[in-house]
Coordinates of C-alpha atoms in Angstrom, one line a residue:
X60 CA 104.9 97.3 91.8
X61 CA 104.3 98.8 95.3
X62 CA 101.4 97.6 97.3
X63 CA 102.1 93.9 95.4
X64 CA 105.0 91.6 96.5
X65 CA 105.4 88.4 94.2
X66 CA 108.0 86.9 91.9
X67 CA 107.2 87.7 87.3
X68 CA 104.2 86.2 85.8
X69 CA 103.5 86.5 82.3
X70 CA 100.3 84.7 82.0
X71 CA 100.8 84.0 78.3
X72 CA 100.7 87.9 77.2
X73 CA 103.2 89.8 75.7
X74 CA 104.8 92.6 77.2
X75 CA 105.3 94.9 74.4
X76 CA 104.3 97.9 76.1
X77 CA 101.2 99.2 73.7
X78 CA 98.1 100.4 75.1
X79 CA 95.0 98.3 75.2
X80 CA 92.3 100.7 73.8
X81 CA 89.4 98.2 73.6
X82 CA 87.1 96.2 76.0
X83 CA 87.2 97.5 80.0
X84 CA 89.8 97.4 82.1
X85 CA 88.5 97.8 85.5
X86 CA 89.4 101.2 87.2
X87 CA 90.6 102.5 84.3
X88 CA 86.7 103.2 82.6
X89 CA 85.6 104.5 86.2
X90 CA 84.7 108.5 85.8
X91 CA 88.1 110.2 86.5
X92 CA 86.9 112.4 89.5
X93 CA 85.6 109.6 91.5
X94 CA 88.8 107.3 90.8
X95 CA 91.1 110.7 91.5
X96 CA 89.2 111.4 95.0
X97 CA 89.5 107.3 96.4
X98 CA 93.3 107.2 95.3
X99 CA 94.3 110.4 97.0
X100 CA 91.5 110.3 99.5
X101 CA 93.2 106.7 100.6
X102 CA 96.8 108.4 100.7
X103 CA 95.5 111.6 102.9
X104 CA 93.7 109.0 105.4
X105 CA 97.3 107.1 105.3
X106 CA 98.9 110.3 106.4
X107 CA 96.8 111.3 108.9
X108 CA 96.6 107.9 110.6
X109 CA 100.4 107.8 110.6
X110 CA 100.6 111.6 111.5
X111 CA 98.0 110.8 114.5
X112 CA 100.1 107.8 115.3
X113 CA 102.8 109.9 116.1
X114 CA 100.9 111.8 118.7
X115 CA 99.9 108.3 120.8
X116 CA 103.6 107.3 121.0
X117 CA 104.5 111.1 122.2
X118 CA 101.4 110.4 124.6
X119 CA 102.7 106.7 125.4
X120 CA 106.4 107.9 126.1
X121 CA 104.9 111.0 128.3
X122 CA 103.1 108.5 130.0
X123 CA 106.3 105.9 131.0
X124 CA 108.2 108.7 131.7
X125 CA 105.8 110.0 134.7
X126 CA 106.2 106.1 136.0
X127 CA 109.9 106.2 136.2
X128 CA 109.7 109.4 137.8
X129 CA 107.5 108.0 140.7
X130 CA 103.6 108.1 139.5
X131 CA 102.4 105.0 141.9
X132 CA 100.2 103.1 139.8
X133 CA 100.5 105.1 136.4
X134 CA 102.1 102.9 133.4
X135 CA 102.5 103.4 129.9
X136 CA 99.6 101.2 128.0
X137 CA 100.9 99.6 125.3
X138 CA 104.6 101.6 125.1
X139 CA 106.2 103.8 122.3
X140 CA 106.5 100.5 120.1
X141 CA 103.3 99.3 120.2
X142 CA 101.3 102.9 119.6
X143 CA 103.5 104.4 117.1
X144 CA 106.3 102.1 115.6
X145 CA 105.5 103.7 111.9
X146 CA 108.8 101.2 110.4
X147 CA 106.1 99.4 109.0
X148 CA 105.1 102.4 106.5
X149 CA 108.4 102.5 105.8
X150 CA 107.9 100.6 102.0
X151 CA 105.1 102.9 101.5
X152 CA 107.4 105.7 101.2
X153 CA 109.1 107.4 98.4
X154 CA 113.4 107.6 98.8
X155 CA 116.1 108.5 97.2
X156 CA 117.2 106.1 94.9
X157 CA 113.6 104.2 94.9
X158 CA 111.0 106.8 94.3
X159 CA 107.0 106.0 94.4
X160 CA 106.0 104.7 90.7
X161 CA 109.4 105.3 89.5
X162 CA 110.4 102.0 87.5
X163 CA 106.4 102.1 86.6
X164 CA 106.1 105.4 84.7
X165 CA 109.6 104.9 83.1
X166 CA 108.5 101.6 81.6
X167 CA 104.6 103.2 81.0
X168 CA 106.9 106.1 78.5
X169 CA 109.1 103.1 77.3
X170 CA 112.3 104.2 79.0
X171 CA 114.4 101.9 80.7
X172 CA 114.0 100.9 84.0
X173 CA 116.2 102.6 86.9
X174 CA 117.8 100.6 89.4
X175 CA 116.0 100.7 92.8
X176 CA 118.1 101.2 95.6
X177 CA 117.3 100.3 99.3
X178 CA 115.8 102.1 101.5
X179 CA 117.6 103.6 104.6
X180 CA 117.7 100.7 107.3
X181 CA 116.5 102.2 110.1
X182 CA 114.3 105.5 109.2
X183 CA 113.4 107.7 111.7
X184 CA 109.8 108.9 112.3
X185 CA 110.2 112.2 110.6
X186 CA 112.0 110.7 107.8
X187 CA 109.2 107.9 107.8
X188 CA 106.6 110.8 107.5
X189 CA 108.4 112.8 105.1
X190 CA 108.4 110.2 102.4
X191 CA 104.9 109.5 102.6
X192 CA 104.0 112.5 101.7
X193 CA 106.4 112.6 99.0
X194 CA 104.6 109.2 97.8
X195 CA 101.6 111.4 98.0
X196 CA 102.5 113.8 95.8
X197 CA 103.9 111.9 93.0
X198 CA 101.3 109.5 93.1
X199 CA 98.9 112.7 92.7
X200 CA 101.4 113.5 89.7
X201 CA 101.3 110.0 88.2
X202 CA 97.6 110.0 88.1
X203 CA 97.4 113.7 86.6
X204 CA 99.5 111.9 84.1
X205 CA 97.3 108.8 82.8
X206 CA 94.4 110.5 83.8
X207 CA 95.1 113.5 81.2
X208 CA 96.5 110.7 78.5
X209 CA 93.7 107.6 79.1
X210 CA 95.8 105.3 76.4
X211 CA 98.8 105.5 78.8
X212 CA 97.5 104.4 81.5
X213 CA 95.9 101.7 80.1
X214 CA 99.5 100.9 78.7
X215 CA 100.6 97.5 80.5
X216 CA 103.8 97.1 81.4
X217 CA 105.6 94.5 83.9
X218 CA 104.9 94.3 87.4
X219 CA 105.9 91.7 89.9
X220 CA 102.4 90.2 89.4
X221 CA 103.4 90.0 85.4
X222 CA 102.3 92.4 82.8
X223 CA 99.2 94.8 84.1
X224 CA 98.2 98.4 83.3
X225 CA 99.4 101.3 84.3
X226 CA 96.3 102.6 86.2
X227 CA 95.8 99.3 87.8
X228 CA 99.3 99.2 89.6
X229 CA 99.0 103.0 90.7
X230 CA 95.4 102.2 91.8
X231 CA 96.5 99.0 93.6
X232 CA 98.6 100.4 95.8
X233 CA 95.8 101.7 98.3
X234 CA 96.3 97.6 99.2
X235 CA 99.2 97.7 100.7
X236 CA 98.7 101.3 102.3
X237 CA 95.8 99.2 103.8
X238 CA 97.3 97.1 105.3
X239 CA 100.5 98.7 106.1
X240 CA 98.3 100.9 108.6
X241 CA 96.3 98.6 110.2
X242 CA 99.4 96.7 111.4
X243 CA 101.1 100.3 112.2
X244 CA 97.8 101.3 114.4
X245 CA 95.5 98.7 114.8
X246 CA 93.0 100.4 112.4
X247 CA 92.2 101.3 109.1
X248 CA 90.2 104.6 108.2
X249 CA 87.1 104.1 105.9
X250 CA 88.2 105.9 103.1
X251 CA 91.6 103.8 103.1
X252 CA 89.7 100.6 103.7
X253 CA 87.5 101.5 101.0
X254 CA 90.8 102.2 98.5
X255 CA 92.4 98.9 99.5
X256 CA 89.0 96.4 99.1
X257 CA 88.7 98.5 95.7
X258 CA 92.8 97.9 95.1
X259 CA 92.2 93.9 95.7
X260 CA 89.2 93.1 94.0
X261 CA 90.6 95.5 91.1
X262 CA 93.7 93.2 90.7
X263 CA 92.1 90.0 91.1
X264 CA 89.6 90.8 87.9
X265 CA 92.8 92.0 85.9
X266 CA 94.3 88.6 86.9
X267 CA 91.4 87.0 86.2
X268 CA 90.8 88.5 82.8
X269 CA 94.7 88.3 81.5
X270 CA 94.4 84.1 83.0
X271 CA 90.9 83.4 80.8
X272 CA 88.8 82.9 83.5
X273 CA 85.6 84.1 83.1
X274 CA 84.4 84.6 86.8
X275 CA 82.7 87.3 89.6
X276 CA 82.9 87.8 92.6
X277 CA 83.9 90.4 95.3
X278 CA 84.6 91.5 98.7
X279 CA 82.0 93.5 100.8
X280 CA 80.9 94.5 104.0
X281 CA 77.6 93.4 105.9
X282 CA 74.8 95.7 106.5
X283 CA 75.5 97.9 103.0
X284 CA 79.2 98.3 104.2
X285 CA 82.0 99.2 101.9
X286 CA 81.9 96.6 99.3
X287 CA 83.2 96.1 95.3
X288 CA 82.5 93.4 92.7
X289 CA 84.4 92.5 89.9
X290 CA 83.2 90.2 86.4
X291 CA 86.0 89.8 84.4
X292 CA 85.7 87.7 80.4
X293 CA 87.4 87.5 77.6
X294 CA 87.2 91.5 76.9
X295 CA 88.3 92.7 79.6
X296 CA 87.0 93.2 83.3
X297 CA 84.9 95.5 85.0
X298 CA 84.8 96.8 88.6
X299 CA 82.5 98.5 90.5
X300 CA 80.9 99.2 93.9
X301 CA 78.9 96.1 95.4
X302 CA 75.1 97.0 95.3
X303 CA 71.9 95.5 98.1
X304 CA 71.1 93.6 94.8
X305 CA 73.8 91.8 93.5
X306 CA 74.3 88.2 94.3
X307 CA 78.2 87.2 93.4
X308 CA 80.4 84.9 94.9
X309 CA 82.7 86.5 97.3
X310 CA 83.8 86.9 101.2
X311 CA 81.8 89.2 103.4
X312 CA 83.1 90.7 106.5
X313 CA 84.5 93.6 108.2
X314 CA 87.0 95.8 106.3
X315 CA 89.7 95.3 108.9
X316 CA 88.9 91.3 108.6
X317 CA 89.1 91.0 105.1
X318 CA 91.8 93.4 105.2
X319 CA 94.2 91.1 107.3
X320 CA 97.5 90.2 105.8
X321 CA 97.8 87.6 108.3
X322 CA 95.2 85.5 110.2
X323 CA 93.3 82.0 109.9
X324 CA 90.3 82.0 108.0
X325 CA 88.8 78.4 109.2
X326 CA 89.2 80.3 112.9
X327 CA 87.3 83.9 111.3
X328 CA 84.5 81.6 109.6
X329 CA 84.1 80.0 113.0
X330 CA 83.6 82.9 114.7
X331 CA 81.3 84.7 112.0
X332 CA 83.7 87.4 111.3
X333 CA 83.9 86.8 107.5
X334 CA 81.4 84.6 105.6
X335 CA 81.9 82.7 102.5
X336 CA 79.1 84.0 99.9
X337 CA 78.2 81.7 96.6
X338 CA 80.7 79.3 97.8
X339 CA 81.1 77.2 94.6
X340 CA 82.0 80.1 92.4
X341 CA 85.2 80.9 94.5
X342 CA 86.7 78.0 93.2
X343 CA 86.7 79.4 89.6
X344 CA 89.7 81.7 91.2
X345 CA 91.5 78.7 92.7
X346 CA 94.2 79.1 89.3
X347 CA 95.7 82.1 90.7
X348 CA 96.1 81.5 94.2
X349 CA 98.2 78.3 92.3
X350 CA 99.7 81.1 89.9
X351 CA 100.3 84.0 91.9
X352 CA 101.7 83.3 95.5
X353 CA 101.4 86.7 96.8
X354 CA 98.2 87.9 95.1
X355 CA 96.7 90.7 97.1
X356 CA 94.8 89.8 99.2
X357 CA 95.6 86.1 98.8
X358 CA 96.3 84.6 102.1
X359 CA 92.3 85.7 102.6
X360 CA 91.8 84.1 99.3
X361 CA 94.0 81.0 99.4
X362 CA 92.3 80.1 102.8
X363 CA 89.0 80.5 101.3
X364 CA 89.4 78.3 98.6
X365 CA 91.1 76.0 100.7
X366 CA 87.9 76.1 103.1
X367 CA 85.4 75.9 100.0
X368 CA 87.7 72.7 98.8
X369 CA 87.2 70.9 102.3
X370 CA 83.5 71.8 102.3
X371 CA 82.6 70.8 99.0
X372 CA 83.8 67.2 100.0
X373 CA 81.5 67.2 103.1
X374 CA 78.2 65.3 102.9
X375 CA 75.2 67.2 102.1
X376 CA 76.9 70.6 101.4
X377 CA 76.7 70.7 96.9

């Protein structure tokens, strides 16, 4: 599934590729409107970043040129590489041979899987930008799709997390688009970082919920920030946005910090950039971290219950 790198787990359930009519399933029992606008809204911001992009490497390589041609104490800040190397969007994109969603909405209709082919090795810019808006478009056609026909895209098929629905892999892909940007630019638009908290905490309660762990929790910004919650039980799970009251386990911090694909935690608690919320209920999640290597967002996770671990066995701290 795009947006979520890790090797098959089952979790127990059986992948016979039937819809799941009853009890919630995150995303998929949010009003279609408001789901529609944060998926696409979170691809447009994606484009326009990487489109923008563009423009500060034309800038930087205007800018080295005029220093090689004489300017005195004019230098290119940060060169061509560092303001608009978009190779890292590249996996975001949808190519020949490995479109956006493809093996996804195969296996959603029950048709076999097609073989992904790779990518081109070394893309160029406007190839790069072409097939993200390709990805665009047929993730606008995928969700026109499941949105129209709710039982398919509550359908779960595999995924390299293990069986998950439909919706929820299409929705989770704002994740990696996430964090794809912010290491392409250094920064992450608010209606992409809102898309990619929403795409983590989303997958997390389906995990969660297909494991058997009753739990909560969330990821949020200080200050009424961007912010989403999930509870997941034997039903089902739910997601939502975080609300002033709610009082959840969870990691609070700046989008772009919880974001980070990369990064130490211990040295982001240290200098008050995240902050560890209802501590003792994070380690109801501790199971997947051990189950699912590359959960999104699970170097943020890991290191967090890692952190909580080593707390809990200080003196004084319960």
């Amino acid at each position: 599934m795009p947006g979520l790198r890790a090797r098959r787990q089952n979790g127990g359930m059986g992948e016979d590729h039937q819809p799941v009519l009853h009890g919630p399933r995150g995303v998929a029992d949010e009003p279609p409107d408001t789901l529609r606008a944060r998926i696409l809204g979170g691809w447009d911001a994606a484009l326009t970043a990487a489109q923008a992009d563009e423009g500060a490497a034309e800038r930087a390589d205007e800018r080295a040129d005029e220093a090689a041609d004489g300017g005195a104490d004019e230098r290119a800040d940060g060169g061509a590489g560092a303001a608009g190397d978009l190779r890292v969007l590249a996996e975001l994109g949808s190519w020949p041979g490995r479109p956006v969603l493809g093996a996804v909405m195969a296996a959603a209709h029950g048709l076999p899987v097609p073989e992904r082919r790779p990518k081109p090795f070394d893309p160029s810019r406007e190839e790069i930008l072409a097939a993200l808006a390709e990805a665009r478009e047929r993730v606008a056609a995928a969700l026109d799709e499941v949105l129209a026909v709710p039982e398919l895209g509550r359908r779960i098929v595999d995924s390299p997390l293990g069986p998950l629905p439909v919706l929820t892999q299409i929705h989770a892909m704002g994740h990696e688009a996430a964090q794809a940007v912010q290491t392409a630019t250094g920064s992450v638009p608010p209606p992409l970082a809102d898309a990619g908290l929403a795409a983590m905490v989303d997958v997390v309660g389906a995990l969660a919920w297909r494991s058997r762990i009753p739990a909560s929790a969330g990821l949020w910004e200080p200050d009424g920030g961007l912010g989403w919650v999930f509870t997941a039980d034997a039903d089902g799970w739910r997601t939502r946005r975080r609300e002033p009251a709610d009082d959840l386990p969870g990691v609070e911090g700046a989008a772009r910090h919880l974001l980070v694909s990369t990064g130490s935690v211990p040295a982001m608690l240290a200098r008050g950039e995240i902050r560890l919320r209802r501590v003792g209920g994070l380690l109801a999640l501790a199971p997947l971290v051990d189950q699912v290597p590359n959960l999104p967002g699970g170097p943020l996770l890991r290191k967090a219950v890692g952190a909580v671990s080593l707390l809990g066995r200080l003196p004084g701290l319960r």
